[in-house]
Short mmCIF file of C-alpha atoms in Angstrom, two decimals:
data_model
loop_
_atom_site.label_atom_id
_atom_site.label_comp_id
_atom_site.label_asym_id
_atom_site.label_seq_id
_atom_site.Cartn_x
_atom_site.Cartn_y
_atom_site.Cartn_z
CA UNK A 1 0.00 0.00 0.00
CA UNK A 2 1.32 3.52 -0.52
CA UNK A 3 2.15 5.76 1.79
CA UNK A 4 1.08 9.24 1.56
CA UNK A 5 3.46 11.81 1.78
CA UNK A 6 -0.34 13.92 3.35
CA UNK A 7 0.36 12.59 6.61
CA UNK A 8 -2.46 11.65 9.34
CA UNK A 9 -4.46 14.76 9.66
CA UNK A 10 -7.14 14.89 6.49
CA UNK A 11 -7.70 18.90 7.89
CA UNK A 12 -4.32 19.70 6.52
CA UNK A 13 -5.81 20.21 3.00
CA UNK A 14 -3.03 21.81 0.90
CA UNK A 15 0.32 19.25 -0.07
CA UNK A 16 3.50 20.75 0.63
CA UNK A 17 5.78 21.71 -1.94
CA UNK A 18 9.42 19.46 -1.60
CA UNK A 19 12.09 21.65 -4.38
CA UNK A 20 15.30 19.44 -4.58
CA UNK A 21 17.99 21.08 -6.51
CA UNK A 22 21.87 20.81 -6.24
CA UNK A 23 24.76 20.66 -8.69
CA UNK A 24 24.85 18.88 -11.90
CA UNK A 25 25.91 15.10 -11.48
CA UNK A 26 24.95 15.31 -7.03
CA UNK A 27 22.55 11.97 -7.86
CA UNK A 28 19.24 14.15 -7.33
CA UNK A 29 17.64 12.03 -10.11
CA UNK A 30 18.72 8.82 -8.18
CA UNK A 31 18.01 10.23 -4.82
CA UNK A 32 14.56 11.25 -5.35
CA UNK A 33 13.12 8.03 -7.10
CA UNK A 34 14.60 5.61 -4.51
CA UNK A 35 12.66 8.31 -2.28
CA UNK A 36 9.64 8.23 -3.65
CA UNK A 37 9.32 4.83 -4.90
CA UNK A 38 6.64 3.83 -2.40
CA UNK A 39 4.31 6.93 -1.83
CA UNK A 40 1.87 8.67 -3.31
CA UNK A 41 3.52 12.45 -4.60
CA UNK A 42 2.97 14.39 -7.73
CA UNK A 43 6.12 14.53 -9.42
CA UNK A 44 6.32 17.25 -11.26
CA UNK A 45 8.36 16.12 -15.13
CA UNK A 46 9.95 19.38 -16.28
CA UNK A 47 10.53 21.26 -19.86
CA UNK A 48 14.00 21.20 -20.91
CA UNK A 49 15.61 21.81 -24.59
CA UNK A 50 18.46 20.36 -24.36
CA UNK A 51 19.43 16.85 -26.34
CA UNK A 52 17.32 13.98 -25.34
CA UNK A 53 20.21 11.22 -23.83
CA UNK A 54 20.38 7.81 -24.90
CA UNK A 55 18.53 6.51 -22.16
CA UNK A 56 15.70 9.23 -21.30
CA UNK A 57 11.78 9.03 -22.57
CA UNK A 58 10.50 12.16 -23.10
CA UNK A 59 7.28 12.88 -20.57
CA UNK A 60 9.09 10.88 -18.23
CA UNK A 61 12.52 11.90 -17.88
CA UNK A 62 11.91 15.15 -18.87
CA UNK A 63 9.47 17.04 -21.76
CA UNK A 64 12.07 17.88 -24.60
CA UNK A 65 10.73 20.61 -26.76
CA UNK A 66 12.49 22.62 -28.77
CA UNK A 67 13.88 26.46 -28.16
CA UNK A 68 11.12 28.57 -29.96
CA UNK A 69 8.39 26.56 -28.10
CA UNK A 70 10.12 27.14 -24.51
CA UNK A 71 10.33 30.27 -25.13
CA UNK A 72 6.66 30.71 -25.96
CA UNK A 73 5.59 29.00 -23.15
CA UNK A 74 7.99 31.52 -21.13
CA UNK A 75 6.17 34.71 -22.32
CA UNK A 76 2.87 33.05 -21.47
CA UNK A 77 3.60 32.89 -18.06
CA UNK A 78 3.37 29.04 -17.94
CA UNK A 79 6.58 28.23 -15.11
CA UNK A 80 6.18 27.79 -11.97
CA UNK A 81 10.26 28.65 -12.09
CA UNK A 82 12.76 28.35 -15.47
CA UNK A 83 16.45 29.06 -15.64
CA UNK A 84 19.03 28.57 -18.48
CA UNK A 85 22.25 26.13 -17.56
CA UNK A 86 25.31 25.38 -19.94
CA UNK A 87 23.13 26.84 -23.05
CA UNK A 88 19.82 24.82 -22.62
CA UNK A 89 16.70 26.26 -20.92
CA UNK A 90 14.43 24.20 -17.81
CA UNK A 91 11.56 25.09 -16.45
CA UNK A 92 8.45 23.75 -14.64
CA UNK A 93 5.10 24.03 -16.01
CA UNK A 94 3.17 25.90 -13.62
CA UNK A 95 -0.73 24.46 -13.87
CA UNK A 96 0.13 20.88 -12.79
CA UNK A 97 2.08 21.50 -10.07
CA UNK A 98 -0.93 24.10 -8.32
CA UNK A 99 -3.45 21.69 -9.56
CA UNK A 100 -2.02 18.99 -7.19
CA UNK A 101 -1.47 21.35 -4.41
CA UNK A 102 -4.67 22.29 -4.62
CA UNK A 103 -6.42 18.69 -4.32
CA UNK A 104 -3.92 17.72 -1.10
CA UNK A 105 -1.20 16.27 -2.95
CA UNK A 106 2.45 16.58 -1.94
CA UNK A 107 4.68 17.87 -5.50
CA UNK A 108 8.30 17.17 -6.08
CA UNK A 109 10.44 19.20 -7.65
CA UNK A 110 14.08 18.64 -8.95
CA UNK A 111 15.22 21.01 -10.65
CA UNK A 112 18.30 23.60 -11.09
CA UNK A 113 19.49 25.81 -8.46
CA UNK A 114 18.20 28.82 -10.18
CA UNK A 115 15.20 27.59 -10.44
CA UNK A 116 14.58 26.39 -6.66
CA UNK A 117 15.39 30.53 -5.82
CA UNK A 118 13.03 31.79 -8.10
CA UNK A 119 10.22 29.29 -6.42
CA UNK A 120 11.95 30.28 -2.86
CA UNK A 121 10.80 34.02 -3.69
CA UNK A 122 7.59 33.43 -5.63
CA UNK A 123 5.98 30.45 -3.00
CA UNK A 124 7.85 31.11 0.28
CA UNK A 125 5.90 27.82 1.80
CA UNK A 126 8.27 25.86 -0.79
CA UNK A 127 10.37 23.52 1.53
CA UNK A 128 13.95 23.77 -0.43
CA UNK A 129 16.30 20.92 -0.06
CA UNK A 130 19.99 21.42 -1.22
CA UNK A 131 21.82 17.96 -2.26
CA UNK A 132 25.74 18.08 -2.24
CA UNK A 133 28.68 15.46 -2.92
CA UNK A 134 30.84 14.35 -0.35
CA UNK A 135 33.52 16.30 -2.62
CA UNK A 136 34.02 17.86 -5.65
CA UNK A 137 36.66 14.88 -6.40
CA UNK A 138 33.90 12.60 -5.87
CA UNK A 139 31.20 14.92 -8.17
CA UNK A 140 34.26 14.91 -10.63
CA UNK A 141 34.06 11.19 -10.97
CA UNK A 142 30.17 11.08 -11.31
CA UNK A 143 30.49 13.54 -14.36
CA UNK A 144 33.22 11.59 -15.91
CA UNK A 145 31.69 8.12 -15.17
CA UNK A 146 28.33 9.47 -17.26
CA UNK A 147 29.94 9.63 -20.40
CA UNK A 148 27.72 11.72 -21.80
CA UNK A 149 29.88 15.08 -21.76
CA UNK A 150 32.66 16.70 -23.01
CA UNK A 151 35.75 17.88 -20.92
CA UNK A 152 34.78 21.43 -21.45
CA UNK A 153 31.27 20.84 -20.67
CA UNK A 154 32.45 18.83 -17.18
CA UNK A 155 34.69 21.47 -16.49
CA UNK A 156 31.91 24.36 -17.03
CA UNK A 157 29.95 22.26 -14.51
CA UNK A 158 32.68 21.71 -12.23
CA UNK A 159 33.25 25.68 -12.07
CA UNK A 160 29.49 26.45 -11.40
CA UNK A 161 28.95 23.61 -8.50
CA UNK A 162 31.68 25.24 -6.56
CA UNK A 163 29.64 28.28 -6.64
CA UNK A 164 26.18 26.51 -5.80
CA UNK A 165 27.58 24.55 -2.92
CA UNK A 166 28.66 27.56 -0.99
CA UNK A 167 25.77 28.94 -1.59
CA UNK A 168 23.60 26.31 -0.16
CA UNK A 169 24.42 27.42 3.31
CA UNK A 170 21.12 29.76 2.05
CA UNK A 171 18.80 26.84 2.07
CA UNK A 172 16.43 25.49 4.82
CA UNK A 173 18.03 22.16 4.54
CA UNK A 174 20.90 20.75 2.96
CA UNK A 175 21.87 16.62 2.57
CA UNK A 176 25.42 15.38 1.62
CA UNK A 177 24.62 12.69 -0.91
CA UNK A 178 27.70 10.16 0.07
CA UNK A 179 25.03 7.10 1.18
CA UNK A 180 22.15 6.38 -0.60
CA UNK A 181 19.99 5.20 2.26
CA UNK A 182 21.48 7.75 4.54
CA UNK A 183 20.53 10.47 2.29
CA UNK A 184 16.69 8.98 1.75
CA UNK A 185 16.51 8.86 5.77
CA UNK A 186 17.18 12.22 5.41
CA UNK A 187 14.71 13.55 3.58
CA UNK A 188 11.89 11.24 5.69
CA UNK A 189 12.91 13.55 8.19
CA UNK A 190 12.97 16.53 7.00
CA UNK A 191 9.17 16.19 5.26
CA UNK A 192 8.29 14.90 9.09
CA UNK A 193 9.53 18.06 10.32
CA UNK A 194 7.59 19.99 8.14
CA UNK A 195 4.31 17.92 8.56
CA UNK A 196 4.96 19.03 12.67
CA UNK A 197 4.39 22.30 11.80
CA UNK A 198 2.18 23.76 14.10
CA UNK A 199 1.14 26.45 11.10
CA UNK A 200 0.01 23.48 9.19
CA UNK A 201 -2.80 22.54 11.46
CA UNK A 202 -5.99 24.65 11.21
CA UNK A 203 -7.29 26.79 13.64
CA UNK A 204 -10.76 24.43 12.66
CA UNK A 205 -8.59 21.11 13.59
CA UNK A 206 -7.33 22.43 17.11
CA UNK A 207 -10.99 23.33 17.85
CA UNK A 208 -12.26 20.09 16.70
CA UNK A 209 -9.36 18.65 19.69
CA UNK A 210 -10.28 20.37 22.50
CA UNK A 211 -13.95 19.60 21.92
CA UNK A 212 -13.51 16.18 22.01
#
């Protein structure tokens, strides 16, 4: 059975928002589907236009569309957040992601650093999760094992994670990806934390308590 991410109180109506972003190559991808793998979240698939790799399925990996139509989209207002990295545009679409909100359904989002501070300023309820490496040695070694980029491309990545790691100290939470399982323990607690809240629980719900 799945679990839901909701937690036990039915009064708390609206899903929290859960932004994962970190550098290029930090294992977010991995990270968040060993997370999720057993509940019941709205994960929200975003836009990119960059190449489609050998292994990814478009709609599920990401939705690969080409420049002119991301850019449409853009002017329409239709991301929730977008932000260019190393010459290719991402961005999430914005209707999905309030649509499931909306109906009490915890969304996921993994998406560039950028990004996560644009949804930061626009949806300050956003719970923002920074992933890091152990080291940049070790994130060095996940580019290169990928084999899916050129030295000047790893390099250009390399350059901007140093950045984006000391900037993390910004961030509500931050999780060294070094252990799989470690890291996934993590993040149970941190959406536990949340769910304590006491801002989470109506003022309806505490009535209903003491009037038991």
């Amino acid at each position: 059975m799945l679990e839901r991410m909701q937690g036990e109180d039915p009064q708390q109506s609206r899903g929290l928002l859960i932004v994962m972003t970190g550098a290029s190559g930090v294992g977010k991808g991995t990270l968040r589907e060993r997370w999720l793998a057993d509940k019941d979240v709205f994960y929200s698939i975003s836009w990119t236009t960059r190449e489609r790799r050998p292994a990814e399925r478009d709609a599920i990996d990401y939705h690969f569309r080409t420049r002119e139509a991301f850019e449409l989209e853009m002017q329409e207002g239709g991301f929730l957040e977008y932000a260019e990295f190393v010459g290719n545009f991402y961005g999430t679409p914005r209707a999905p992601v309030e649509a499931a909100l909306a109906r009490g359904q915890d969304v996921v989002l993994e998406i560039e650093v950028e990004g996560a501070m644009q949804v930061a300023l626009s949806t300050p309820e956003a719970i923002l999760v920074f992933i890091i490496p152990p080291s940049l040695t070790e994130l060095r070694r996940r580019l290169e094992g990928r084999a899916t980029e050129t030295p000047e491309r790893i390099e250009k990545r390399l350059k901007r994670a140093r950045e984006e790691i000391l900037a993390a100290h910004s961030f509500r939470y931050v999780i060294v990806n070094d252990d799989l399982d470690r890291a996934v323990a993590d993040l149970e607690a941190v959406t536990r934390a949340e769910r304590l809240k006491a801002q989470r629980m109506s003022l309806e719900s505490l009535r209903r308590v003491v009037d038991s």
